[in-house]
mmCIF file of C-alpha atoms in Angstrom:
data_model
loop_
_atom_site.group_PDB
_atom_site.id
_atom_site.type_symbol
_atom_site.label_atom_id
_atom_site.label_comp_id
_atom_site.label_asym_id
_atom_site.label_seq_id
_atom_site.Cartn_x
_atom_site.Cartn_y
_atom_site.Cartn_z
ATOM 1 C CA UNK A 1 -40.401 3.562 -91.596
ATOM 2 C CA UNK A 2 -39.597 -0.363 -91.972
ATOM 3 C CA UNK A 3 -36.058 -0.934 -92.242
ATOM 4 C CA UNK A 4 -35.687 -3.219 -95.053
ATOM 5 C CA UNK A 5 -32.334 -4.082 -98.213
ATOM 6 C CA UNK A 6 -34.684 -1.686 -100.589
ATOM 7 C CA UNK A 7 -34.809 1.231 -98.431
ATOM 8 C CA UNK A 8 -31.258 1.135 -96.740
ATOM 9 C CA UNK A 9 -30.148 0.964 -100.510
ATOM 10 C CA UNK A 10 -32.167 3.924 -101.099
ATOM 11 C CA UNK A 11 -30.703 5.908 -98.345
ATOM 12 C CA UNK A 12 -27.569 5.217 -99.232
ATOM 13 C CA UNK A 13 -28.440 6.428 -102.750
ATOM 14 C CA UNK A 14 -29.740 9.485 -101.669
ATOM 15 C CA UNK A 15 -26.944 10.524 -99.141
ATOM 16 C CA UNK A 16 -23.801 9.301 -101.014
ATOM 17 C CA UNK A 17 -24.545 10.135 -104.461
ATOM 18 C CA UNK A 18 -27.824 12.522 -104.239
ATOM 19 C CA UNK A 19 -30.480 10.071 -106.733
ATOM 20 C CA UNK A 20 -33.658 9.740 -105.143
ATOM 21 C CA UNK A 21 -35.677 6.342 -106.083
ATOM 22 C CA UNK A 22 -39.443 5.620 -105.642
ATOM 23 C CA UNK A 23 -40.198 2.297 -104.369
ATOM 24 C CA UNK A 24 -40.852 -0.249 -106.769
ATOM 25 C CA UNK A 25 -42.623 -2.630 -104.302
ATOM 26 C CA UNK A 26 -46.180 -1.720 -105.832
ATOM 27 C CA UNK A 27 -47.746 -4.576 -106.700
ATOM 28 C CA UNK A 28 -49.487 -4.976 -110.216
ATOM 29 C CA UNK A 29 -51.823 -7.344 -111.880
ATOM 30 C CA UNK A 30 -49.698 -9.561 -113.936
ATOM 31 C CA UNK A 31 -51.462 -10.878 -117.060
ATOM 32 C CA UNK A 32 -52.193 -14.417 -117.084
ATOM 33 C CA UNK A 33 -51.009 -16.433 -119.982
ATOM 34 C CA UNK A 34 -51.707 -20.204 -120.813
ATOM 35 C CA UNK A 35 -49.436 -22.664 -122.950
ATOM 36 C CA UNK A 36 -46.066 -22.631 -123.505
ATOM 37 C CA UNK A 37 -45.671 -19.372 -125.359
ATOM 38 C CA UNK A 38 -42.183 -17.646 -124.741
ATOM 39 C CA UNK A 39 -42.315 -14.093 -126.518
ATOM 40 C CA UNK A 40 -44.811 -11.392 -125.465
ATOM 41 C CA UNK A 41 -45.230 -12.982 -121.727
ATOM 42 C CA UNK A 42 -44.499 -11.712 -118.267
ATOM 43 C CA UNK A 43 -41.356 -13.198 -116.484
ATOM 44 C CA UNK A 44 -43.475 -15.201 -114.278
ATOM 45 C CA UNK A 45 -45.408 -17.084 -116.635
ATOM 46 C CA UNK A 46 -42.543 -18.490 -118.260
ATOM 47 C CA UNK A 47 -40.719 -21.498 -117.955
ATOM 48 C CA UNK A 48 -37.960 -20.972 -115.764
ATOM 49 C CA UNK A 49 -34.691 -22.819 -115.015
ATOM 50 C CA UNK A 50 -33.042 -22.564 -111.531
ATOM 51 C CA UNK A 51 -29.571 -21.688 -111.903
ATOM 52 C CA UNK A 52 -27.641 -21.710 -108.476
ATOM 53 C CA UNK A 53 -25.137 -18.233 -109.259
ATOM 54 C CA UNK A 54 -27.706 -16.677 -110.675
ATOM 55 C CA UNK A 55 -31.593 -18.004 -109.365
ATOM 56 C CA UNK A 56 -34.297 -18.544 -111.978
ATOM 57 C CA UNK A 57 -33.672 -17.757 -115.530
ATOM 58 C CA UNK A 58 -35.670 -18.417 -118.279
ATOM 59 C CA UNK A 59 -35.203 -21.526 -120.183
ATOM 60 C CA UNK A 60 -35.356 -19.879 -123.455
ATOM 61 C CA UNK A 61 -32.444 -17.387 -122.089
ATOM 62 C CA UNK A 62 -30.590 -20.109 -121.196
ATOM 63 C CA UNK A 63 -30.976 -22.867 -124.164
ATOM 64 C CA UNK A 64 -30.227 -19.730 -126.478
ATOM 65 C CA UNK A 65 -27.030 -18.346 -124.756
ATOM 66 C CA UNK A 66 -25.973 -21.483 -124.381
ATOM 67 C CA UNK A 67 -26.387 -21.967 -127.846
ATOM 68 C CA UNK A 68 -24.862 -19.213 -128.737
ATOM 69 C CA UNK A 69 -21.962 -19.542 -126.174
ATOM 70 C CA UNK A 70 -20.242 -22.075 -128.431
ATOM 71 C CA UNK A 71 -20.482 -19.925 -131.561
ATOM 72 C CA UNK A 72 -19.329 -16.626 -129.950
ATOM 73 C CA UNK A 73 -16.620 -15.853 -132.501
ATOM 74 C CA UNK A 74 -19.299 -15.002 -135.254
ATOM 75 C CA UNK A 75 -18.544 -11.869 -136.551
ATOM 76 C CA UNK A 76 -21.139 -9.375 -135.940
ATOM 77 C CA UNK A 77 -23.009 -11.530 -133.700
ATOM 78 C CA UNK A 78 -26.235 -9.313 -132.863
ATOM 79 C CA UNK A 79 -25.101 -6.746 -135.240
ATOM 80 C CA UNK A 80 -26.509 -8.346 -137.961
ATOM 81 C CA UNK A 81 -30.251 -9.779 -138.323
ATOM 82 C CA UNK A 82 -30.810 -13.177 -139.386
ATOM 83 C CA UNK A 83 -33.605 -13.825 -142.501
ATOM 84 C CA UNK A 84 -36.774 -12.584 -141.250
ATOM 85 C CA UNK A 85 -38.972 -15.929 -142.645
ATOM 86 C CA UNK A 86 -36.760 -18.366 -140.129
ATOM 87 C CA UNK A 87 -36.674 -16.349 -137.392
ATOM 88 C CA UNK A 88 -40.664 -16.309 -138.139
ATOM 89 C CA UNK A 89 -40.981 -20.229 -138.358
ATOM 90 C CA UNK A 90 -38.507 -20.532 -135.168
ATOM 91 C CA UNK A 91 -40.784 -17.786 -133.129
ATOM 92 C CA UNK A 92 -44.056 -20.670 -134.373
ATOM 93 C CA UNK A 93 -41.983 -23.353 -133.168
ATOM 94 C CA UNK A 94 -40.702 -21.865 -129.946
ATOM 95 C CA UNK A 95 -44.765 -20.831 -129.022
ATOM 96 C CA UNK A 96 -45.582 -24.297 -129.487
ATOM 97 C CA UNK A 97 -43.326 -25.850 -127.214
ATOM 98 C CA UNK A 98 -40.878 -27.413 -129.715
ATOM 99 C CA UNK A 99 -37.142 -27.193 -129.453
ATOM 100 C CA UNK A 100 -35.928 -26.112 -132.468
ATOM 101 C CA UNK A 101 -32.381 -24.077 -131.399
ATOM 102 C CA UNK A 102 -29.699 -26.529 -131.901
ATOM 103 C CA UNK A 103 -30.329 -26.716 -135.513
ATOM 104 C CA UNK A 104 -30.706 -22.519 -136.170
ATOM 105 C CA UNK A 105 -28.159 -20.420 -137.308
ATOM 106 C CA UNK A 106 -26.385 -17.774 -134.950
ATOM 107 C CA UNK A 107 -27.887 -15.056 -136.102
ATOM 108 C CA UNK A 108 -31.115 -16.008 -135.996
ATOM 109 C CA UNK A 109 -30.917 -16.664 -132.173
ATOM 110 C CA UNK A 110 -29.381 -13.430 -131.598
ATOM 111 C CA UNK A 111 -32.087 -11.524 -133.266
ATOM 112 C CA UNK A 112 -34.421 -14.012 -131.236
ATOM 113 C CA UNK A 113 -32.936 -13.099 -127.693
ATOM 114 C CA UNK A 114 -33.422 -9.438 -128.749
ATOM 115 C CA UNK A 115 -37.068 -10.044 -129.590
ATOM 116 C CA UNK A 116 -37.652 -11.668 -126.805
ATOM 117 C CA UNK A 117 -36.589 -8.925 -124.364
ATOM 118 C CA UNK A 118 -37.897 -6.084 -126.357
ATOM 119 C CA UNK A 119 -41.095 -7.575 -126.351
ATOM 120 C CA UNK A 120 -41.436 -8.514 -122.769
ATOM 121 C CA UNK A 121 -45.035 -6.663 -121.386
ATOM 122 C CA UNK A 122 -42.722 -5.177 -118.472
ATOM 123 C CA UNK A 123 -39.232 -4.443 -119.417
ATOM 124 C CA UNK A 124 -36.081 -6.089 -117.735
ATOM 125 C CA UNK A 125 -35.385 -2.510 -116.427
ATOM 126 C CA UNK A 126 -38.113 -1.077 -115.125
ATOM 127 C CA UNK A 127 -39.010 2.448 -116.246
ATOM 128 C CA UNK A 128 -38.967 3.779 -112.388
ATOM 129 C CA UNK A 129 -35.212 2.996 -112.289
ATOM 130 C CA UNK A 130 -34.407 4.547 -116.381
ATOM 131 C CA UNK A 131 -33.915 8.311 -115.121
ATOM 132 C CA UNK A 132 -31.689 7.315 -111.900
ATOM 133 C CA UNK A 133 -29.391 5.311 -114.259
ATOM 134 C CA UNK A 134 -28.761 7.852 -116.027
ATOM 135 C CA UNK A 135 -28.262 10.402 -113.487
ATOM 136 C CA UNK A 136 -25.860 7.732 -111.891
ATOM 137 C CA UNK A 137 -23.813 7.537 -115.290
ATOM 138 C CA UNK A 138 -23.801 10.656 -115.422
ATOM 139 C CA UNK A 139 -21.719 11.425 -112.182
ATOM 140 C CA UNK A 140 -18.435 12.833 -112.448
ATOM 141 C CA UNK A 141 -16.344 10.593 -110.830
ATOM 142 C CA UNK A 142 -15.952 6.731 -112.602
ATOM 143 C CA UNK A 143 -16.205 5.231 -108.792
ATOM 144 C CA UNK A 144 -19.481 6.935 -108.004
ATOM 145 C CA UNK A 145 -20.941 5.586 -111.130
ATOM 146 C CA UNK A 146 -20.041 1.929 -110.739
ATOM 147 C CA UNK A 147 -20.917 2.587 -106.830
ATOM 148 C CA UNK A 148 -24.691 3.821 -108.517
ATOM 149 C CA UNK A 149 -24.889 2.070 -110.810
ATOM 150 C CA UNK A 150 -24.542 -1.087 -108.439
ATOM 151 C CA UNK A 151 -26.375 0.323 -105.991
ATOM 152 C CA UNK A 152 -29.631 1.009 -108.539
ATOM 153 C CA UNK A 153 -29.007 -2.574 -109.752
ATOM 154 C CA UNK A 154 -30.108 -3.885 -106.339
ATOM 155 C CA UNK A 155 -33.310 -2.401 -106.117
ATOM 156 C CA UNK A 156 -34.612 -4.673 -109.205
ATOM 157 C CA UNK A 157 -37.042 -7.562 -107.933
ATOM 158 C CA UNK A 158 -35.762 -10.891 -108.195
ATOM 159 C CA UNK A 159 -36.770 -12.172 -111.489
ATOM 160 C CA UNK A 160 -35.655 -9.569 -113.325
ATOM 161 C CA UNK A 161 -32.423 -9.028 -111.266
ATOM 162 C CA UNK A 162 -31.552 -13.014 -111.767
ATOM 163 C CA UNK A 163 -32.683 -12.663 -116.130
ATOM 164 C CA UNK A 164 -30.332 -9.757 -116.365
ATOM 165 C CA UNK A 165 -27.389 -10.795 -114.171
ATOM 166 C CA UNK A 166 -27.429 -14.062 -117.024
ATOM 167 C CA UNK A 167 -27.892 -12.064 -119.853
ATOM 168 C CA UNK A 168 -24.949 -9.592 -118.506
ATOM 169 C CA UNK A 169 -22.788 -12.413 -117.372
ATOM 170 C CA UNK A 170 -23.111 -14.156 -121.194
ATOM 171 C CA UNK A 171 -22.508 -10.906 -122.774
ATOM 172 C CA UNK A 172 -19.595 -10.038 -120.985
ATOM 173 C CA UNK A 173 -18.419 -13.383 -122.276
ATOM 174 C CA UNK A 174 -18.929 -12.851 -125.625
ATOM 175 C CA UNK A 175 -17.051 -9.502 -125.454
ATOM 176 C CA UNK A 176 -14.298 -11.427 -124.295
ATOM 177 C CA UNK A 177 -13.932 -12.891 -127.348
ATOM 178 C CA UNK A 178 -14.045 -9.823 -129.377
ATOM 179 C CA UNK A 179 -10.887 -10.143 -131.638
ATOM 180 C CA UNK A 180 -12.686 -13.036 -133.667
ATOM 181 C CA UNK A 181 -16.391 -11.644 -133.335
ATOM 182 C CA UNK A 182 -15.701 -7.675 -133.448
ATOM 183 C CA UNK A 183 -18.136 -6.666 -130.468
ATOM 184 C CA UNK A 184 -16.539 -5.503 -127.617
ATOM 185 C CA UNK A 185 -18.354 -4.188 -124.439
ATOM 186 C CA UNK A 186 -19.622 -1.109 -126.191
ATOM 187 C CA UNK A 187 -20.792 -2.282 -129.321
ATOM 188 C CA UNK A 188 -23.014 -4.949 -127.581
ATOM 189 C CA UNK A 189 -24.718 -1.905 -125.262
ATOM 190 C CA UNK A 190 -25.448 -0.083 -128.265
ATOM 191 C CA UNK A 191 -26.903 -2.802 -130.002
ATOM 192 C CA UNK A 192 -29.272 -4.083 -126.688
ATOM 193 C CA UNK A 193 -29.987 -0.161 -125.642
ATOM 194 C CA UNK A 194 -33.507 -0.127 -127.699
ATOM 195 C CA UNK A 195 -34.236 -3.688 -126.142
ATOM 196 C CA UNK A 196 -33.288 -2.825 -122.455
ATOM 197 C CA UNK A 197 -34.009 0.869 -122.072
ATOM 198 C CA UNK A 198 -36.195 2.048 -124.413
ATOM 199 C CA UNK A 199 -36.370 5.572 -124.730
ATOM 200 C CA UNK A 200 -40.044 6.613 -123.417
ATOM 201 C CA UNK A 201 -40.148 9.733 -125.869
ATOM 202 C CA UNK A 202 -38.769 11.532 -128.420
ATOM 203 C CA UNK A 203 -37.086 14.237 -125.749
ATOM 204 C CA UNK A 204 -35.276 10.988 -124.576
ATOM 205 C CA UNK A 205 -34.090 10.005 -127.789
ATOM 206 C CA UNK A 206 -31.294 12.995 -128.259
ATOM 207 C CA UNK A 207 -27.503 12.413 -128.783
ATOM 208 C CA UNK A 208 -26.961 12.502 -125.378
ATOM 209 C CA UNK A 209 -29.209 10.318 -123.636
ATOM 210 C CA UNK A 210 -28.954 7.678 -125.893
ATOM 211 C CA UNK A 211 -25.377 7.807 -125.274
ATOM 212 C CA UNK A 212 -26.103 7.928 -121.295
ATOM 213 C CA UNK A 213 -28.211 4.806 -122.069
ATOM 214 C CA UNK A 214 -25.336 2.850 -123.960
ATOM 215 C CA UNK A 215 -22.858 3.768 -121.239
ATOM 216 C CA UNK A 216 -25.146 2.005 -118.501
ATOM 217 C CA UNK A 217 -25.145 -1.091 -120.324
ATOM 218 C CA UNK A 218 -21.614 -0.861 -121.077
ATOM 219 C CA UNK A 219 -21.065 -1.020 -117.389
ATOM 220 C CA UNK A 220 -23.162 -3.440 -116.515
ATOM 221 C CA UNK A 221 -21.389 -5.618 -119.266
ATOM 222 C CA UNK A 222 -17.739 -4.920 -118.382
ATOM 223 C CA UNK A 223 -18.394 -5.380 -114.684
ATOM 224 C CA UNK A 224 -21.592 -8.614 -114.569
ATOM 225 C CA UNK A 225 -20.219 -9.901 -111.216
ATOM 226 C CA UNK A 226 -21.301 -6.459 -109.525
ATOM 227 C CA UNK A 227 -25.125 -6.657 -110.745
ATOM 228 C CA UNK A 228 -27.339 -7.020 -108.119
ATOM 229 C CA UNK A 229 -24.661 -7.413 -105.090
ATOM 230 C CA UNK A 230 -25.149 -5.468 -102.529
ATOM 231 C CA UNK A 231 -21.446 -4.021 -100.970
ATOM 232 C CA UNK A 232 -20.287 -4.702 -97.852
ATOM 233 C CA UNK A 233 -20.276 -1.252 -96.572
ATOM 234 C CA UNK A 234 -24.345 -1.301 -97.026
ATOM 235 C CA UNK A 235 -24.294 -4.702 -95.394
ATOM 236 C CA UNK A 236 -22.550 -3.753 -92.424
ATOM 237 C CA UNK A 237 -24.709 -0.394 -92.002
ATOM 238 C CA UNK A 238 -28.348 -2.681 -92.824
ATOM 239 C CA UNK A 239 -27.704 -5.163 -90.141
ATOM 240 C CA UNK A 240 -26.796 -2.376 -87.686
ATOM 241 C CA UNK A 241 -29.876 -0.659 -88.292
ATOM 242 C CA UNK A 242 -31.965 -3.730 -87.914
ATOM 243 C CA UNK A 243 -30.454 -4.928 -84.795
ATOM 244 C CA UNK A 244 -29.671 -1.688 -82.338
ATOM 245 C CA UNK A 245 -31.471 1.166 -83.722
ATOM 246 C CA UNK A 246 -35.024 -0.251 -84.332
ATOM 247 C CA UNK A 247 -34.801 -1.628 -80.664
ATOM 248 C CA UNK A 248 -33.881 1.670 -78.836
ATOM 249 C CA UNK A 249 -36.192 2.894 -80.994
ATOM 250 C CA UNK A 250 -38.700 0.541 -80.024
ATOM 251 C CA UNK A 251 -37.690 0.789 -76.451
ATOM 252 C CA UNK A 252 -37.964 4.877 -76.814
ATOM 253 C CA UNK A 253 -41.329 4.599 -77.487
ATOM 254 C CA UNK A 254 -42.675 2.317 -75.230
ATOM 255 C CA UNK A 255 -41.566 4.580 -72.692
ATOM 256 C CA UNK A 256 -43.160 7.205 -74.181
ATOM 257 C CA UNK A 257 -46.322 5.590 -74.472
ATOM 258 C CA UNK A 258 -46.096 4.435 -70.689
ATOM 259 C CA UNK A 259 -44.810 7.849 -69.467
ATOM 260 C CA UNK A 260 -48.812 9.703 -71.493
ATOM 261 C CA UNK A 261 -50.313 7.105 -69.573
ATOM 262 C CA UNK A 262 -48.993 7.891 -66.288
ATOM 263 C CA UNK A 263 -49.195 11.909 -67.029
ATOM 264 C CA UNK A 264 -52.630 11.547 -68.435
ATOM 265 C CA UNK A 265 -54.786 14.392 -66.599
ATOM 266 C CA UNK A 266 -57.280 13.186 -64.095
ATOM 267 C CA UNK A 267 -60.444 15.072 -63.724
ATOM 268 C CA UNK A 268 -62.104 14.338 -60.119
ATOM 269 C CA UNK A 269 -65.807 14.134 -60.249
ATOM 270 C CA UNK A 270 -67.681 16.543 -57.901
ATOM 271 C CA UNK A 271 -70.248 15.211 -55.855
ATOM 272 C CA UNK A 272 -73.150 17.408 -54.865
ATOM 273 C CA UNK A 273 -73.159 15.215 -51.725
ATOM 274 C CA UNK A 274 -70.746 16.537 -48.869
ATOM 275 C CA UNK A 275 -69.483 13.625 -46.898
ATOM 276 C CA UNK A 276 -69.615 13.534 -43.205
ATOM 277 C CA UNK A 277 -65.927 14.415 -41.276
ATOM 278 C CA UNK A 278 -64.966 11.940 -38.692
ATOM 279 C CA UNK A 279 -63.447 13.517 -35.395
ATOM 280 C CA UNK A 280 -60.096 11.352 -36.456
ATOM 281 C CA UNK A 281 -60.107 13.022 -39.662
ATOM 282 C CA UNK A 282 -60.053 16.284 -37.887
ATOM 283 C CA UNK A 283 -56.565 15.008 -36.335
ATOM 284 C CA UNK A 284 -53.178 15.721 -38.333
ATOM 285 C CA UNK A 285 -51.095 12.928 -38.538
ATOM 286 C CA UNK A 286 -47.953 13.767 -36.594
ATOM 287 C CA UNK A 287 -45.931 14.095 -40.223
ATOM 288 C CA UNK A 288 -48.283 16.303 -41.736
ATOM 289 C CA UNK A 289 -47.677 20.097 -41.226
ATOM 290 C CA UNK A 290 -50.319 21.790 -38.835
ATOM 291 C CA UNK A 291 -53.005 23.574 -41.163
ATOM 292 C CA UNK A 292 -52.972 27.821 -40.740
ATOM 293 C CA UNK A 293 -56.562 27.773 -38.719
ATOM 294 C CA UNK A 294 -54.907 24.889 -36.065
ATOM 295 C CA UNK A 295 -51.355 26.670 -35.666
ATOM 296 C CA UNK A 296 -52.900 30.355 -35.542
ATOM 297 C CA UNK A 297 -52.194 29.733 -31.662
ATOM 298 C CA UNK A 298 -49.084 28.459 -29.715
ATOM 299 C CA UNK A 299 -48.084 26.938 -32.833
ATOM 300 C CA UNK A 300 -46.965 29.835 -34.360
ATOM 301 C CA UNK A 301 -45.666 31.360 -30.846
ATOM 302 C CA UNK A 302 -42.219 31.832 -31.588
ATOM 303 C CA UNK A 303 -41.116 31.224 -27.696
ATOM 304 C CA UNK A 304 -43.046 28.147 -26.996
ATOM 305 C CA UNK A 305 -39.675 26.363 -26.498
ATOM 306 C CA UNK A 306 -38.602 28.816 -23.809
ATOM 307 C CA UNK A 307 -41.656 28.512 -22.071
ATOM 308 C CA UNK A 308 -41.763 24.613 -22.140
ATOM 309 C CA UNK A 309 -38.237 24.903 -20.416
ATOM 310 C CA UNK A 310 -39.352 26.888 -17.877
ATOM 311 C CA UNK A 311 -41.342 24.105 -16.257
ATOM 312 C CA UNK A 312 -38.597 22.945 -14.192
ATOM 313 C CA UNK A 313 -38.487 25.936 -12.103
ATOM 314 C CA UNK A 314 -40.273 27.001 -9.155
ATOM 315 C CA UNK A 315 -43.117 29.799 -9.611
ATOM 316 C CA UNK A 316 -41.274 31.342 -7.035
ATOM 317 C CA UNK A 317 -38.044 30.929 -8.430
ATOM 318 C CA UNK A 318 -35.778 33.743 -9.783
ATOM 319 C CA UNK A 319 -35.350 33.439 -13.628
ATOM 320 C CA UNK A 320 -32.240 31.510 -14.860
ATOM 321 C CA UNK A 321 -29.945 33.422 -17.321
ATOM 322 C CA UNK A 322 -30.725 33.051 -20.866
ATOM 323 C CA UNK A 323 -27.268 31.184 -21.508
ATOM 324 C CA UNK A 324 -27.377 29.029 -18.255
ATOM 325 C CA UNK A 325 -30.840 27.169 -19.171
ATOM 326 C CA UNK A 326 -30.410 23.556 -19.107
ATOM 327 C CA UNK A 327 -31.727 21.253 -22.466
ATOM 328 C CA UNK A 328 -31.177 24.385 -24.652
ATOM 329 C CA UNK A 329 -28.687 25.504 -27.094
ATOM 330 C CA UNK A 330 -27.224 28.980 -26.671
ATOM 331 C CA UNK A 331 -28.142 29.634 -30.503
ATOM 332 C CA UNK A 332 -31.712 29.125 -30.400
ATOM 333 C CA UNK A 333 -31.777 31.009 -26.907
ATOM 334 C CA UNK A 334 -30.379 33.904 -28.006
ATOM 335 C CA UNK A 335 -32.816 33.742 -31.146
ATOM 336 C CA UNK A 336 -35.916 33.867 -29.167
ATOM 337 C CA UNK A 337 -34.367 36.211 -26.220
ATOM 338 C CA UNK A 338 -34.033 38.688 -29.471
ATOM 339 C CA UNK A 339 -37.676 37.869 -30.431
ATOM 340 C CA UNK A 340 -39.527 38.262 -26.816
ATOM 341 C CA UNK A 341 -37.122 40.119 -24.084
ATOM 342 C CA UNK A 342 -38.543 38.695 -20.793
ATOM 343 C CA UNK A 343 -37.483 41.438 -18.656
ATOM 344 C CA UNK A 344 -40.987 42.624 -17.328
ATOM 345 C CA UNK A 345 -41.936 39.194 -16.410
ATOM 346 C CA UNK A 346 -42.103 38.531 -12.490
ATOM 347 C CA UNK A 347 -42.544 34.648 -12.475
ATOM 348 C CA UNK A 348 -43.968 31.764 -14.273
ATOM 349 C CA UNK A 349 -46.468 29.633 -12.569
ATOM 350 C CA UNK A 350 -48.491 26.771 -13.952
ATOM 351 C CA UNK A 351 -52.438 26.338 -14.839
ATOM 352 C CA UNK A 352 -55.244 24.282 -12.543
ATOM 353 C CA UNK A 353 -53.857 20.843 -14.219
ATOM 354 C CA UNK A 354 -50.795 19.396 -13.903
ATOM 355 C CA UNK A 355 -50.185 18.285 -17.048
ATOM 356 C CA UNK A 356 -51.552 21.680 -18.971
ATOM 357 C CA UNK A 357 -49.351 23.968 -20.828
ATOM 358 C CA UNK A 358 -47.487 26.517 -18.772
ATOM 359 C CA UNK A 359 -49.164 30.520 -18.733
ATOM 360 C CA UNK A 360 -47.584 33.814 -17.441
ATOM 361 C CA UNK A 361 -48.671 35.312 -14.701
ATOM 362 C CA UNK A 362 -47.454 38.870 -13.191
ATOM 363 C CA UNK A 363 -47.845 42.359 -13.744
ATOM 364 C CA UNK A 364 -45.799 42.538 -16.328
ATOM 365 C CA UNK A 365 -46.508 43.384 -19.752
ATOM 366 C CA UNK A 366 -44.836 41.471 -22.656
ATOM 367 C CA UNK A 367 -42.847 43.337 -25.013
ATOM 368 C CA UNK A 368 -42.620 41.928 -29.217
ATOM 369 C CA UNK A 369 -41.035 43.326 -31.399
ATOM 370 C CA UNK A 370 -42.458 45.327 -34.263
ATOM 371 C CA UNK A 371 -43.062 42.257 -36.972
ATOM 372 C CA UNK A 372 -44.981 40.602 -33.759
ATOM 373 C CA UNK A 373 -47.339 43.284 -32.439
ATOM 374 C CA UNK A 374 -50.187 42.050 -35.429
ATOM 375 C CA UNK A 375 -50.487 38.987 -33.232
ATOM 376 C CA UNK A 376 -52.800 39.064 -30.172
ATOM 377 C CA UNK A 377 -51.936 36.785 -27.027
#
């Protein structure tokens, strides 16, 4: 898997506070729409302002909480509806490309920015994310749900992260003010619940989901400078990951790859064509370990030793006490005098050459021991 922000945020979702979350990385057709029209349009076909806390924003957004910004001690403000044929005439003008806000009344720009996110084809909070809000409400502990709930606010893509982090921020202003205009943090998420996350059904639309619903935006409201910041703790793990892990992983496998090649199995190719053996190949190499058919001889003649050291001596000679032969250990002495007692054999005397090996001559009969008698001399 590709370690990127989306899917460390995901794991830590998943380990820390059990909510699984589909990536939302699919990408889908966005409608194409020509003019200046503001209300019915995708986010990216709007006019947008750039903003440096919070990235691009709609210009609407931003001429109409500004607007509004001013005027925030209205009572009710988006509680009550403004007069259905202005905010008709300033929807006509707003289409058209005219600015027509400064001289509208603060109700009818409230019910405006309501409109306008209600009616947005894709909504600010994607319907992926609706059902692991709630679950992250829903946690028992206050901490885990403003650690979810911040957590699940990353995952947005940018335009809709930077829209809602204004619209948030602006709210949370206007609650601040709520001893002149009566709408504190709660009344504002109940009033922008249906506009931000619409119920999909009616099994979604009971006492307490809707409630589940208001209480997301009420966080997200009380608390604007969390939305969309990732915490440091998920920082610190991401660029670990990215830096050590990946590459040991990487590392891991490249050695795996080279070690198949190396262990591949190699199937030799019989010829039907014997080829010719060279006398030298008949040879053994003086390393190489004599072959059963070549050491069936003095090879395997356990007193060859003995009988090498016997050269010195005179055929005529007596022969020397097993401990008192010169160039020989006692161990190995007494090892082969165990294996072949030599005490039926007269002399030793050598072959025609001078240089052969040495042979046994006399009228006496070797004796080997039981584990030797298979062997004929």
């Amino acid at each position: 898997m590709k370690i990127t922000d989306s899917s460390v945020i995901r794991f830590h979702l998943k380990i820390l506070h059990g909510i699984s979350v589909k990536s939302l990385e699919k990408k889908k057709k966005s409608l194409l729409f020509g003019g200046s029209k503001v209300f019915g349009v995708p986010l990216e076909n709007l006019a947008r302002k750039y903003i440096p806390e919070f990235g691009l924003v709609p210009c609407f957004l931003v001429d109409a909480c500004s607007f509004l910004l001013e005027r925030a001690g209205t009572v009710g403000l988006f509680r009550k509806s403004g007069s259905l044929p202005r905010i008709k005439t300033l929807r006509a003008k707003l289409n058209s490309g005219e600015g027509c806000l400064s001289t509208a009344l603060p109700y009818d720009v409230s019910t405006l920015i309501k409109q306008f996110c209600r009616e947005l084809p894709e909504p600010l909070l994607p319907p992926e994310l609706h059902a692991a809000l709630l679950k992250g409400r829903a946690l028992s502990s206050p901490q885990d749900n403003t650690s979810a709930l911040q957590l699940l606010s990353c995952l947005l893509p940018a335009r809709n992260s930077s829209c809602l982090h204004y619209l948030f921020d602006f709210l949370s202003k206007v609650s601040e003010r709520c001893s002149e205009n009566l709408m504190n943090c709660s009344n504002l998420a109940t009033v922008f619940a249906p506009c931000l996350l619409p119920p999909p059904n009616k099994a979604e639309m009971s006492e307490g989901r809707l409630k589940l619903r208001v209480l997301v935006l009420h966080t997200f409201i009380e608390s604007p400078h969390l939305f969309g910041v990732i915490p440091k703790a998920v920082m610190d793990s991401m660029e670990f990951l990215i830096n050590f892990p990946l590459q040991d992983a990487r590392r891991g496998h490249r050695k795996t790859q080279s070690l198949k090649e190396k262990t591949a199995p190699w199937i030799p190719v019989r010829s039907k064509v014997k080829p010719a053996v060279s006398e030298q190949s008949k040879e053994s190499t003086p390393g190489e370990k004599p072959t059963l058919r070549r050491s069936i001889g003095m090879e395997t003649f356990p007193n060859i030793l003995l009988f090498r050291s016997y050269q010195r001596f005179k055929p005529d000679a007596a022969l020397p006490d097993s401990h008192s032969l010169d160039g020989i250990e006692a161990g190995p002495q007494e090892t082969l005098k165990r294996d072949l007692p030599f005490v039926n054999f007269s002399r030793f005397a050598r072959g025609h050459g001078s240089e052969s090996s040495p042979v046994l001559t006399g009228v006496g009969k070797l004796q080997l021991p039981p584990w030797r008698k298979r062997i004929s001399i």
